[in-house]
mmCIF file with all atom_site columns, C-alpha atoms in Angstrom:
data_model
loop_
_atom_site.group_PDB
_atom_site.id
_atom_site.type_symbol
_atom_site.label_atom_id
_atom_site.label_alt_id
_atom_site.label_comp_id
_atom_site.label_asym_id
_atom_site.label_entity_id
_atom_site.label_seq_id
_atom_site.pdbx_PDB_ins_code
_atom_site.Cartn_x
_atom_site.Cartn_y
_atom_site.Cartn_z
_atom_site.occupancy
_atom_site.B_iso_or_equiv
_atom_site.pdbx_formal_charge
_atom_site.auth_seq_id
_atom_site.auth_comp_id
_atom_site.auth_asym_id
_atom_site.auth_atom_id
_atom_site.pdbx_PDB_model_num
ATOM 1   C CA . MET V 1 1   ? 51.990  4.001   13.043  1.00 56.00 ? 1   MET V CA 1
ATOM 2   C CA . LEU V 1 2   ? 51.657  7.587   13.116  1.00 54.00 ? 2   LEU V CA 1
ATOM 3   C CA . ARG V 1 3   ? 51.006  7.500   8.904   1.00 60.00 ? 3   ARG V CA 1
ATOM 4   C CA . ALA V 1 4   ? 49.003  3.679   8.892   1.00 59.00 ? 4   ALA V CA 1
ATOM 5   C CA . ALA V 1 5   ? 46.545  5.887   11.377  1.00 55.00 ? 5   ALA V CA 1
ATOM 6   C CA . TRP V 1 6   ? 46.287  9.065   9.105   1.00 58.00 ? 6   TRP V CA 1
ATOM 7   C CA . ARG V 1 7   ? 45.988  7.337   5.914   1.00 61.00 ? 7   ARG V CA 1
ATOM 8   C CA . VAL V 1 8   ? 43.016  5.136   7.949   1.00 50.00 ? 8   VAL V CA 1
ATOM 9   C CA . LEU V 1 9   ? 41.675  8.456   8.713   1.00 49.00 ? 9   LEU V CA 1
ATOM 10  C CA . SER V 1 10  ? 41.961  10.056  5.792   1.00 62.00 ? 10  SER V CA 1
ATOM 11  C CA . LEU V 1 11  ? 39.940  7.175   4.554   1.00 54.00 ? 11  LEU V CA 1
ATOM 12  C CA . ILE V 1 12  ? 36.865  7.809   7.266   1.00 55.00 ? 12  ILE V CA 1
ATOM 13  C CA . LEU V 1 13  ? 36.528  11.392  7.176   1.00 46.00 ? 13  LEU V CA 1
ATOM 14  C CA . PRO V 1 14  ? 35.650  12.130  3.479   1.00 53.00 ? 14  PRO V CA 1
ATOM 15  C CA . ALA V 1 15  ? 32.587  8.975   4.220   1.00 46.00 ? 15  ALA V CA 1
ATOM 16  C CA . ALA V 1 16  ? 31.724  10.501  7.442   1.00 41.00 ? 16  ALA V CA 1
ATOM 17  C CA . ARG V 1 17  ? 31.314  14.005  5.866   1.00 43.00 ? 17  ARG V CA 1
ATOM 18  C CA . GLY V 1 18  ? 28.789  12.666  3.350   1.00 41.00 ? 18  GLY V CA 1
ATOM 19  C CA . TYR V 1 19  ? 27.074  10.896  5.459   1.00 36.00 ? 19  TYR V CA 1
ATOM 20  C CA . ALA V 1 20  ? 26.668  14.054  8.109   1.00 35.00 ? 20  ALA V CA 1
ATOM 21  C CA . ILE V 1 21  ? 25.543  16.063  4.865   1.00 38.00 ? 21  ILE V CA 1
ATOM 22  C CA . GLN V 1 22  ? 21.725  15.906  5.078   1.00 41.00 ? 22  GLN V CA 1
ATOM 23  C CA . LYS V 1 23  ? 19.792  16.285  1.404   1.00 41.00 ? 23  LYS V CA 1
ATOM 24  C CA . PRO V 1 24  ? 18.005  19.268  0.642   1.00 42.00 ? 24  PRO V CA 1
ATOM 25  C CA . VAL V 1 25  ? 14.148  18.546  2.578   1.00 40.00 ? 25  VAL V CA 1
ATOM 26  C CA . ARG V 1 26  ? 11.744  18.435  -0.053  1.00 43.00 ? 26  ARG V CA 1
ATOM 27  C CA . PRO V 1 27  ? 9.420   21.829  -0.714  1.00 43.00 ? 27  PRO V CA 1
ATOM 28  C CA . SER V 1 28  ? 6.070   21.636  0.310   1.00 46.00 ? 28  SER V CA 1
ATOM 29  C CA . GLN V 1 29  ? 3.396   20.754  -2.511  1.00 52.00 ? 29  GLN V CA 1
ATOM 30  C CA . GLU V 1 30  ? 2.001   23.383  -4.691  1.00 50.00 ? 30  GLU V CA 1
ATOM 31  C CA . ASP V 1 31  ? -1.363  23.194  -4.046  1.00 59.00 ? 31  ASP V CA 1
ATOM 32  C CA . ASP V 1 32  ? -0.533  24.400  -0.097  1.00 69.00 ? 32  ASP V CA 1
ATOM 33  C CA . PRO V 1 33  ? -2.219  27.670  0.787   1.00 72.00 ? 33  PRO V CA 1
ATOM 34  C CA . PRO V 1 34  ? 0.705   30.547  1.302   1.00 77.00 ? 34  PRO V CA 1
ATOM 35  C CA . PRO V 1 35  ? 2.179   31.471  4.814   1.00 75.00 ? 35  PRO V CA 1
ATOM 36  C CA . SER V 1 36  ? -0.028  34.437  4.580   1.00 75.00 ? 36  SER V CA 1
ATOM 37  C CA . THR V 1 37  ? -3.502  32.740  4.757   1.00 78.00 ? 37  THR V CA 1
ATOM 38  C CA . LEU V 1 38  ? -5.259  33.693  7.604   1.00 77.00 ? 38  LEU V CA 1
ATOM 39  C CA . LEU V 1 39  ? -7.190  31.088  9.995   1.00 77.00 ? 39  LEU V CA 1
ATOM 40  C CA . LYS V 1 40  ? -10.279 29.425  9.170   1.00 71.00 ? 40  LYS V CA 1
ATOM 41  C CA . ASP V 1 41  ? -11.850 31.129  12.874  1.00 74.00 ? 41  ASP V CA 1
ATOM 42  C CA . TYR V 1 42  ? -11.096 34.581  11.432  1.00 76.00 ? 42  TYR V CA 1
ATOM 43  C CA . GLN V 1 43  ? -11.313 34.621  8.042   1.00 75.00 ? 43  GLN V CA 1
ATOM 44  C CA . ASN V 1 44  ? -14.987 35.822  8.140   1.00 75.00 ? 44  ASN V CA 1
ATOM 45  C CA . ILE V 1 45  ? -14.316 38.653  11.199  1.00 80.00 ? 45  ILE V CA 1
ATOM 46  C CA . PRO V 1 46  ? -15.279 42.133  9.824   1.00 81.00 ? 46  PRO V CA 1
ATOM 47  C CA . GLY V 1 47  ? -12.959 44.467  9.921   1.00 77.00 ? 47  GLY V CA 1
ATOM 48  C CA . ILE V 1 48  ? -9.875  42.143  9.873   1.00 76.00 ? 48  ILE V CA 1
ATOM 49  C CA . GLU V 1 49  ? -8.409  43.503  7.042   1.00 76.00 ? 49  GLU V CA 1
ATOM 50  C CA . LYS V 1 50  ? -7.582  46.838  8.843   1.00 77.00 ? 50  LYS V CA 1
ATOM 51  C CA . VAL V 1 51  ? -5.841  45.439  11.081  1.00 77.00 ? 51  VAL V CA 1
ATOM 52  C CA . ASP V 1 52  ? -2.216  45.499  11.847  1.00 77.00 ? 52  ASP V CA 1
ATOM 53  C CA . ASP V 1 53  ? -0.100  43.726  9.671   1.00 79.00 ? 53  ASP V CA 1
ATOM 54  C CA . VAL V 1 54  ? 2.017   41.933  13.551  1.00 80.00 ? 54  VAL V CA 1
ATOM 55  C CA . VAL V 1 55  ? -1.852  41.014  14.055  1.00 78.00 ? 55  VAL V CA 1
ATOM 56  C CA . LYS V 1 56  ? -2.273  39.627  10.902  1.00 76.00 ? 56  LYS V CA 1
ATOM 57  C CA . ARG V 1 57  ? 1.114   37.373  11.055  1.00 78.00 ? 57  ARG V CA 1
ATOM 58  C CA . LEU V 1 58  ? -0.344  36.261  14.405  1.00 78.00 ? 58  LEU V CA 1
ATOM 59  C CA . LEU V 1 59  ? -3.900  34.889  12.767  1.00 79.00 ? 59  LEU V CA 1
ATOM 60  C CA . SER V 1 60  ? -1.831  34.013  9.953   1.00 81.00 ? 60  SER V CA 1
ATOM 61  C CA . LEU V 1 61  ? -0.357  30.190  8.951   1.00 78.00 ? 61  LEU V CA 1
ATOM 62  C CA . GLU V 1 62  ? 2.600   31.439  9.557   1.00 77.00 ? 62  GLU V CA 1
ATOM 63  C CA . MET V 1 63  ? 2.769   31.415  13.171  1.00 77.00 ? 63  MET V CA 1
ATOM 64  C CA . ALA V 1 64  ? 0.424   28.303  13.584  1.00 80.00 ? 64  ALA V CA 1
ATOM 65  C CA . ASN V 1 65  ? 0.879   24.752  14.875  1.00 80.00 ? 65  ASN V CA 1
ATOM 66  C CA . GLN V 1 66  ? 0.556   22.056  12.812  1.00 81.00 ? 66  GLN V CA 1
ATOM 67  C CA . LYS V 1 67  ? -2.791  20.891  13.798  1.00 83.00 ? 67  LYS V CA 1
ATOM 68  C CA . GLU V 1 68  ? -4.758  24.348  12.396  1.00 83.00 ? 68  GLU V CA 1
ATOM 69  C CA . LYS V 1 69  ? -2.402  24.206  8.881   1.00 82.00 ? 69  LYS V CA 1
ATOM 70  C CA . LEU V 1 70  ? -3.828  20.308  7.989   1.00 85.00 ? 70  LEU V CA 1
ATOM 71  C CA . LYS V 1 71  ? -7.013  22.292  8.706   1.00 84.00 ? 71  LYS V CA 1
ATOM 72  C CA . VAL V 1 72  ? -6.787  24.518  6.070   1.00 82.00 ? 72  VAL V CA 1
ATOM 73  C CA . LYS V 1 73  ? -5.375  22.506  3.701   1.00 85.00 ? 73  LYS V CA 1
ATOM 74  C CA . GLN V 1 74  ? -8.044  20.019  3.998   1.00 86.00 ? 74  GLN V CA 1
ATOM 75  C CA . GLU V 1 75  ? -10.288 22.595  3.573   1.00 85.00 ? 75  GLU V CA 1
ATOM 76  C CA . GLN V 1 76  ? -9.315  24.120  0.649   1.00 85.00 ? 76  GLN V CA 1
ATOM 77  C CA . LEU V 1 77  ? -8.756  20.609  -1.075  1.00 88.00 ? 77  LEU V CA 1
ATOM 78  C CA . MET V 1 78  ? -12.188 20.021  -0.081  1.00 88.00 ? 78  MET V CA 1
ATOM 79  C CA . ASN V 1 79  ? -13.809 22.777  -1.800  1.00 88.00 ? 79  ASN V CA 1
ATOM 80  C CA . LYS V 1 80  ? -11.497 21.597  -4.938  1.00 87.00 ? 80  LYS V CA 1
ATOM 81  C CA . VAL V 1 81  ? -12.873 18.256  -4.651  1.00 88.00 ? 81  VAL V CA 1
ATOM 82  C CA . VAL V 1 82  ? -15.724 17.351  -3.179  1.00 88.00 ? 82  VAL V CA 1
ATOM 83  C CA . ALA V 1 83  ? -19.116 18.722  -4.288  1.00 85.00 ? 83  ALA V CA 1
ATOM 84  C CA . ASN V 1 84  ? -20.404 19.618  -0.646  1.00 86.00 ? 84  ASN V CA 1
ATOM 85  C CA . PRO V 1 85  ? -17.524 20.259  1.435   1.00 80.00 ? 85  PRO V CA 1
ATOM 86  C CA . GLU V 1 86  ? -19.735 19.619  4.589   1.00 82.00 ? 86  GLU V CA 1
ATOM 87  C CA . ASP V 1 87  ? -20.020 16.048  3.977   1.00 84.00 ? 87  ASP V CA 1
ATOM 88  C CA . THR V 1 88  ? -17.309 14.175  5.451   1.00 85.00 ? 88  THR V CA 1
ATOM 89  C CA . ARG V 1 89  ? -19.109 10.896  5.483   1.00 87.00 ? 89  ARG V CA 1
ATOM 90  C CA . SER V 1 90  ? -18.578 10.820  1.242   1.00 90.00 ? 90  SER V CA 1
ATOM 91  C CA . LEU V 1 91  ? -15.897 8.538   -0.281  1.00 91.00 ? 91  LEU V CA 1
ATOM 92  C CA . GLU V 1 92  ? -14.018 11.290  -1.756  1.00 91.00 ? 92  GLU V CA 1
ATOM 93  C CA . ALA V 1 93  ? -14.021 13.156  1.145   1.00 92.00 ? 93  ALA V CA 1
ATOM 94  C CA . ARG V 1 94  ? -12.893 10.941  3.545   1.00 93.00 ? 94  ARG V CA 1
ATOM 95  C CA . ILE V 1 95  ? -9.687  10.370  0.708   1.00 94.00 ? 95  ILE V CA 1
ATOM 96  C CA . VAL V 1 96  ? -9.026  13.919  0.706   1.00 93.00 ? 96  VAL V CA 1
ATOM 97  C CA . ALA V 1 97  ? -8.647  13.705  4.706   1.00 92.00 ? 97  ALA V CA 1
ATOM 98  C CA . LEU V 1 98  ? -6.050  10.823  3.992   1.00 94.00 ? 98  LEU V CA 1
ATOM 99  C CA . THR V 1 99  ? -4.179  12.703  1.050   1.00 93.00 ? 99  THR V CA 1
ATOM 100 C CA . VAL V 1 100 ? -3.207  15.787  3.120   1.00 92.00 ? 100 VAL V CA 1
ATOM 101 C CA . LYS V 1 101 ? -1.854  13.210  6.040   1.00 93.00 ? 101 LYS V CA 1
ATOM 102 C CA . ILE V 1 102 ? 0.044   11.187  3.669   1.00 94.00 ? 102 ILE V CA 1
ATOM 103 C CA . ARG V 1 103 ? 1.302   14.410  2.407   1.00 92.00 ? 103 ARG V CA 1
ATOM 104 C CA . ASN V 1 104 ? 2.195   15.792  5.876   1.00 92.00 ? 104 ASN V CA 1
ATOM 105 C CA . TYR V 1 105 ? 3.805   12.282  6.939   1.00 93.00 ? 105 TYR V CA 1
ATOM 106 C CA . GLU V 1 106 ? 6.242   12.718  3.848   1.00 93.00 ? 106 GLU V CA 1
ATOM 107 C CA . GLU V 1 107 ? 7.302   15.953  4.648   1.00 91.00 ? 107 GLU V CA 1
ATOM 108 C CA . HIS V 1 108 ? 7.951   14.638  8.438   1.00 91.00 ? 108 HIS V CA 1
ATOM 109 C CA . MET V 1 109 ? 9.590   11.651  6.908   1.00 92.00 ? 109 MET V CA 1
ATOM 110 C CA . GLN V 1 110 ? 12.133  13.752  4.472   1.00 92.00 ? 110 GLN V CA 1
ATOM 111 C CA . LYS V 1 111 ? 13.237  15.412  7.856   1.00 91.00 ? 111 LYS V CA 1
ATOM 112 C CA . HIS V 1 112 ? 13.289  12.219  10.325  1.00 91.00 ? 112 HIS V CA 1
ATOM 113 C CA . ARG V 1 113 ? 14.212  9.223   8.015   1.00 90.00 ? 113 ARG V CA 1
ATOM 114 C CA . LYS V 1 114 ? 14.836  7.116   11.096  1.00 90.00 ? 114 LYS V CA 1
ATOM 115 C CA . ASP V 1 115 ? 11.511  7.215   12.452  1.00 91.00 ? 115 ASP V CA 1
ATOM 116 C CA . LYS V 1 116 ? 9.866   4.117   12.162  1.00 91.00 ? 116 LYS V CA 1
ATOM 117 C CA . ALA V 1 117 ? 6.222   4.470   14.020  1.00 92.00 ? 117 ALA V CA 1
ATOM 118 C CA . HIS V 1 118 ? 5.432   7.258   11.385  1.00 92.00 ? 118 HIS V CA 1
ATOM 119 C CA . LYS V 1 119 ? 6.529   5.231   8.695   1.00 92.00 ? 119 LYS V CA 1
ATOM 120 C CA . ARG V 1 120 ? 4.163   2.447   9.339   1.00 93.00 ? 120 ARG V CA 1
ATOM 121 C CA . TYR V 1 121 ? 1.464   5.113   9.598   1.00 93.00 ? 121 TYR V CA 1
ATOM 122 C CA . LEU V 1 122 ? 2.476   6.387   6.377   1.00 93.00 ? 122 LEU V CA 1
ATOM 123 C CA . LEU V 1 123 ? 2.389   3.048   4.619   1.00 92.00 ? 123 LEU V CA 1
ATOM 124 C CA . MET V 1 124 ? -1.024  1.765   6.476   1.00 93.00 ? 124 MET V CA 1
ATOM 125 C CA . SER V 1 125 ? -2.143  5.321   5.143   1.00 93.00 ? 125 SER V CA 1
ATOM 126 C CA . ILE V 1 126 ? -1.644  4.463   1.769   1.00 92.00 ? 126 ILE V CA 1
ATOM 127 C CA . ASP V 1 127 ? -3.230  1.021   1.895   1.00 91.00 ? 127 ASP V CA 1
ATOM 128 C CA . GLN V 1 128 ? -6.234  2.799   2.733   1.00 93.00 ? 128 GLN V CA 1
ATOM 129 C CA . ARG V 1 129 ? -6.453  4.930   0.560   1.00 93.00 ? 129 ARG V CA 1
ATOM 130 C CA . LYS V 1 130 ? -5.429  2.447   -2.208  1.00 91.00 ? 130 LYS V CA 1
ATOM 131 C CA . LYS V 1 131 ? -9.117  0.517   -0.958  1.00 91.00 ? 131 LYS V CA 1
ATOM 132 C CA . MET V 1 132 ? -11.022 3.414   -0.997  1.00 93.00 ? 132 MET V CA 1
ATOM 133 C CA . LEU V 1 133 ? -9.827  4.768   -4.303  1.00 93.00 ? 133 LEU V CA 1
ATOM 134 C CA . LYS V 1 134 ? -10.901 1.098   -5.723  1.00 91.00 ? 134 LYS V CA 1
ATOM 135 C CA . ASN V 1 135 ? -13.912 1.312   -4.261  1.00 93.00 ? 135 ASN V CA 1
ATOM 136 C CA . LEU V 1 136 ? -14.674 5.017   -5.780  1.00 93.00 ? 136 LEU V CA 1
ATOM 137 C CA . ARG V 1 137 ? -13.417 3.541   -8.876  1.00 92.00 ? 137 ARG V CA 1
ATOM 138 C CA . LYS V 1 138 ? -16.133 0.850   -8.507  1.00 92.00 ? 138 LYS V CA 1
ATOM 139 C CA . THR V 1 139 ? -18.848 2.413   -7.368  1.00 93.00 ? 139 THR V CA 1
ATOM 140 C CA . ASN V 1 140 ? -18.694 6.374   -9.568  1.00 92.00 ? 140 ASN V CA 1
ATOM 141 C CA . TYR V 1 141 ? -15.715 6.571   -12.586 1.00 92.00 ? 141 TYR V CA 1
ATOM 142 C CA . ASN V 1 142 ? -16.351 10.047  -13.201 1.00 92.00 ? 142 ASN V CA 1
ATOM 143 C CA . VAL V 1 143 ? -15.898 10.972  -9.268  1.00 91.00 ? 143 VAL V CA 1
ATOM 144 C CA . PHE V 1 144 ? -12.728 8.957   -9.545  1.00 92.00 ? 144 PHE V CA 1
ATOM 145 C CA . GLU V 1 145 ? -11.348 10.550  -11.858 1.00 92.00 ? 145 GLU V CA 1
ATOM 146 C CA . LYS V 1 146 ? -11.873 13.958  -10.668 1.00 91.00 ? 146 LYS V CA 1
ATOM 147 C CA . THR V 1 147 ? -10.584 12.742  -7.550  1.00 91.00 ? 147 THR V CA 1
ATOM 148 C CA . CYS V 1 148 ? -7.102  11.753  -8.964  1.00 91.00 ? 148 CYS V CA 1
ATOM 149 C CA . LYS V 1 149 ? -6.812  14.906  -11.414 1.00 90.00 ? 149 LYS V CA 1
ATOM 150 C CA . GLU V 1 150 ? -7.041  17.223  -8.581  1.00 90.00 ? 150 GLU V CA 1
ATOM 151 C CA . LEU V 1 151 ? -4.614  15.444  -5.829  1.00 90.00 ? 151 LEU V CA 1
ATOM 152 C CA . GLY V 1 152 ? -2.661  14.508  -8.067  1.00 89.00 ? 152 GLY V CA 1
ATOM 153 C CA . ILE V 1 153 ? -3.039  10.748  -7.540  1.00 89.00 ? 153 ILE V CA 1
ATOM 154 C CA . GLU V 1 154 ? -1.758  8.102   -9.991  1.00 87.00 ? 154 GLU V CA 1
ATOM 155 C CA . TYR V 1 155 ? -4.035  5.475   -9.779  1.00 85.00 ? 155 TYR V CA 1
ATOM 156 C CA . THR V 1 156 ? -2.098  1.554   -10.270 1.00 84.00 ? 156 THR V CA 1
ATOM 157 C CA . PHE V 1 157 ? -4.219  -1.650  -10.557 1.00 79.00 ? 157 PHE V CA 1
ATOM 158 C CA . PRO V 1 158 ? -3.030  -3.678  -7.756  1.00 71.00 ? 158 PRO V CA 1
ATOM 159 C CA . PRO V 1 159 ? -2.271  -7.650  -8.915  1.00 71.00 ? 159 PRO V CA 1
ATOM 160 C CA . LEU V 1 160 ? -4.656  -10.144 -8.793  1.00 71.00 ? 160 LEU V CA 1
ATOM 161 C CA . TYR V 1 161 ? -2.683  -11.959 -6.176  1.00 67.00 ? 161 TYR V CA 1
ATOM 162 C CA . TYR V 1 162 ? 0.906   -11.492 -5.152  1.00 64.00 ? 162 TYR V CA 1
ATOM 163 C CA . ARG V 1 163 ? 2.487   -13.961 -2.403  1.00 66.00 ? 163 ARG V CA 1
ATOM 164 C CA . LYS V 1 164 ? 6.656   -13.819 -2.209  1.00 71.00 ? 164 LYS V CA 1
ATOM 165 C CA . ALA V 1 165 ? 8.025   -17.331 -3.308  1.00 71.00 ? 165 ALA V CA 1
ATOM 166 C CA . HIS V 1 166 ? 10.460  -18.641 -0.524  1.00 80.00 ? 166 HIS V CA 1
ATOM 167 C CA . ARG V 1 167 ? 12.306  -21.397 -0.468  1.00 85.00 ? 167 ARG V CA 1
ATOM 168 C CA . ARG V 1 168 ? 9.638   -22.854 2.523   1.00 86.00 ? 168 ARG V CA 1
ATOM 169 C CA . TRP V 1 169 ? 6.769   -21.994 -0.053  1.00 82.00 ? 169 TRP V CA 1
ATOM 170 C CA . VAL V 1 170 ? 8.359   -23.439 -2.943  1.00 85.00 ? 170 VAL V CA 1
ATOM 171 C CA . THR V 1 171 ? 8.801   -26.916 -1.314  1.00 89.00 ? 171 THR V CA 1
ATOM 172 C CA . LYS V 1 172 ? 5.480   -26.616 0.489   1.00 89.00 ? 172 LYS V CA 1
ATOM 173 C CA . LYS V 1 173 ? 4.092   -26.343 -2.791  1.00 87.00 ? 173 LYS V CA 1
ATOM 174 C CA . ALA V 1 174 ? 5.790   -28.944 -4.687  1.00 91.00 ? 174 ALA V CA 1
ATOM 175 C CA . LEU V 1 175 ? 5.019   -31.760 -1.980  1.00 93.00 ? 175 LEU V CA 1
ATOM 176 C CA . CYS V 1 176 ? 1.161   -30.605 -2.063  1.00 93.00 ? 176 CYS V CA 1
ATOM 177 C CA . ILE V 1 177 ? 1.384   -31.346 -6.120  1.00 93.00 ? 177 ILE V CA 1
ATOM 178 C CA . ARG V 1 178 ? 3.182   -34.455 -5.510  1.00 94.00 ? 178 ARG V CA 1
ATOM 179 C CA . VAL V 1 179 ? 0.655   -35.999 -2.996  1.00 95.00 ? 179 VAL V CA 1
ATOM 180 C CA . PHE V 1 180 ? -2.103  -34.533 -5.031  1.00 94.00 ? 180 PHE V CA 1
ATOM 181 C CA . GLN V 1 181 ? -0.908  -36.658 -8.281  1.00 94.00 ? 181 GLN V CA 1
ATOM 182 C CA . GLU V 1 182 ? -0.359  -39.644 -6.090  1.00 95.00 ? 182 GLU V CA 1
ATOM 183 C CA . ALA V 1 183 ? -4.336  -39.527 -4.411  1.00 94.00 ? 183 ALA V CA 1
ATOM 184 C CA . GLN V 1 184 ? -5.484  -39.553 -8.463  1.00 94.00 ? 184 GLN V CA 1
ATOM 185 C CA . LYS V 1 185 ? -2.990  -42.460 -9.503  1.00 94.00 ? 185 LYS V CA 1
ATOM 186 C CA . LEU V 1 186 ? -4.608  -44.341 -6.220  1.00 94.00 ? 186 LEU V CA 1
ATOM 187 C CA . LYS V 1 187 ? -8.486  -43.298 -7.248  1.00 94.00 ? 187 LYS V CA 1
ATOM 188 C CA . LYS V 1 188 ? -7.696  -44.022 -11.042 1.00 93.00 ? 188 LYS V CA 1
ATOM 189 C CA . GLN V 1 189 ? -6.503  -47.941 -9.843  1.00 93.00 ? 189 GLN V CA 1
ATOM 190 C CA . LYS V 1 190 ? -9.338  -48.397 -7.492  1.00 93.00 ? 190 LYS V CA 1
ATOM 191 C CA . ARG V 1 191 ? -11.625 -47.482 -10.489 1.00 93.00 ? 191 ARG V CA 1
ATOM 192 C CA . ALA V 1 192 ? -9.896  -49.632 -12.742 1.00 92.00 ? 192 ALA V CA 1
ATOM 193 C CA . LEU V 1 193 ? -10.535 -52.159 -9.877  1.00 93.00 ? 193 LEU V CA 1
ATOM 194 C CA . LYS V 1 194 ? -13.956 -51.834 -9.677  1.00 92.00 ? 194 LYS V CA 1
ATOM 195 C CA . ALA V 1 195 ? -14.408 -52.272 -13.353 1.00 91.00 ? 195 ALA V CA 1
ATOM 196 C CA . ALA V 1 196 ? -12.545 -55.484 -13.621 1.00 91.00 ? 196 ALA V CA 1
ATOM 197 C CA . ALA V 1 197 ? -14.468 -57.046 -10.801 1.00 91.00 ? 197 ALA V CA 1
ATOM 198 C CA . ALA V 1 198 ? -17.647 -55.460 -12.243 1.00 90.00 ? 198 ALA V CA 1
ATOM 199 C CA . ALA V 1 199 ? -16.547 -57.235 -16.035 1.00 89.00 ? 199 ALA V CA 1
ATOM 200 C CA . ALA V 1 200 ? -15.900 -60.539 -13.668 1.00 88.00 ? 200 ALA V CA 1
ATOM 201 C CA . LYS V 1 201 ? -19.130 -60.855 -12.722 1.00 87.00 ? 201 LYS V CA 1
ATOM 202 C CA . LYS V 1 202 ? -20.853 -60.516 -15.670 1.00 85.00 ? 202 LYS V CA 1
ATOM 203 C CA . GLN V 1 203 ? -18.904 -63.511 -17.741 1.00 84.00 ? 203 GLN V CA 1
ATOM 204 C CA . GLY V 1 204 ? -19.588 -65.386 -14.683 1.00 70.00 ? 204 GLY V CA 1
ATOM 205 C CA . PRO V 1 205 ? -17.735 -69.261 -14.956 1.00 60.00 ? 205 PRO V CA 1
ATOM 206 C CA . THR V 1 206 ? -16.743 -69.093 -18.599 1.00 54.00 ? 206 THR V CA 1
ATOM 207 C CA . ASN V 1 207 ? -14.168 -66.579 -17.893 1.00 50.00 ? 207 ASN V CA 1
ATOM 208 C CA . PRO V 1 208 ? -11.181 -68.934 -15.539 1.00 50.00 ? 208 PRO V CA 1
ATOM 209 C CA . GLU V 1 209 ? -9.210  -65.859 -14.655 1.00 50.00 ? 209 GLU V CA 1
ATOM 210 C CA . SER V 1 210 ? -9.972  -64.684 -11.296 1.00 52.00 ? 210 SER V CA 1
ATOM 211 C CA . PRO V 1 211 ? -10.669 -61.155 -10.771 1.00 49.00 ? 211 PRO V CA 1
ATOM 212 C CA . SER V 1 212 ? -7.468  -60.212 -8.964  1.00 53.00 ? 212 SER V CA 1
ATOM 213 C CA . LYS V 1 213 ? -5.538  -60.920 -12.160 1.00 54.00 ? 213 LYS V CA 1
ATOM 214 C CA . ALA V 1 214 ? -8.025  -59.135 -14.312 1.00 52.00 ? 214 ALA V CA 1
ATOM 215 C CA . GLY V 1 215 ? -7.580  -56.368 -11.444 1.00 53.00 ? 215 GLY V CA 1
ATOM 216 C CA . SER V 1 216 ? -3.404  -56.205 -12.111 1.00 58.00 ? 216 SER V CA 1
ATOM 217 C CA . GLU V 1 217 ? -3.785  -56.573 -15.941 1.00 57.00 ? 217 GLU V CA 1
ATOM 218 C CA . ALA V 1 218 ? -6.396  -53.255 -15.781 1.00 53.00 ? 218 ALA V CA 1
ATOM 219 C CA . ILE V 1 219 ? -4.031  -51.276 -13.663 1.00 54.00 ? 219 ILE V CA 1
ATOM 220 C CA . LYS V 1 220 ? -0.750  -52.408 -15.696 1.00 55.00 ? 220 LYS V CA 1
ATOM 221 C CA . GLU V 1 221 ? -3.030  -50.831 -18.965 1.00 54.00 ? 221 GLU V CA 1
ATOM 222 C CA . ASN V 1 222 ? -3.627  -48.101 -16.802 1.00 55.00 ? 222 ASN V CA 1
ATOM 223 C CA . GLN V 1 223 ? -0.089  -47.192 -16.140 1.00 57.00 ? 223 GLN V CA 1
#
């Protein structure tokens, strides 16, 4: 019994250790500002360069919270992409803001892989950015190219129509096609009966055959 238990443990322990070892977190983006960058509110203060290093460190991104870091990143990207950084309502400005959010969500998901709420926010933001890029490409192609180049976005054309084909949908489609074909056959038969009746009226009493017989013959010919 002890040997069997030891064998089971020898098989389980390596797998558990491998599961416990976390994958290395992806480093931050290349265009992220350095940690020594001062916060936005303290950059234009006169005499800030003469301040002690400890104070500078307290007023820099190294000691800032996540919201302030995102503000600095967004401002830096806005200066690169948008012609007027104060215009935050343009399409390219909103794409920049969404890109900063998406990068923040990606860094969070690298550390917390089981966070389903942030994964949902990430996918929603990516879909929203795709729609904005599509509209920007239609309206101003030069700005679209510049935005994709500066932000490092690879734009791929969405499919014209996509629907996952499961068994129920395939069966329903086959039934609809069959119903459509039967309806077309019935319409064809009705048209043949009308044509036979009209021909019988024109011929008058000289033709001994009844219109019903002539209609049945016409239906047979069509089939």
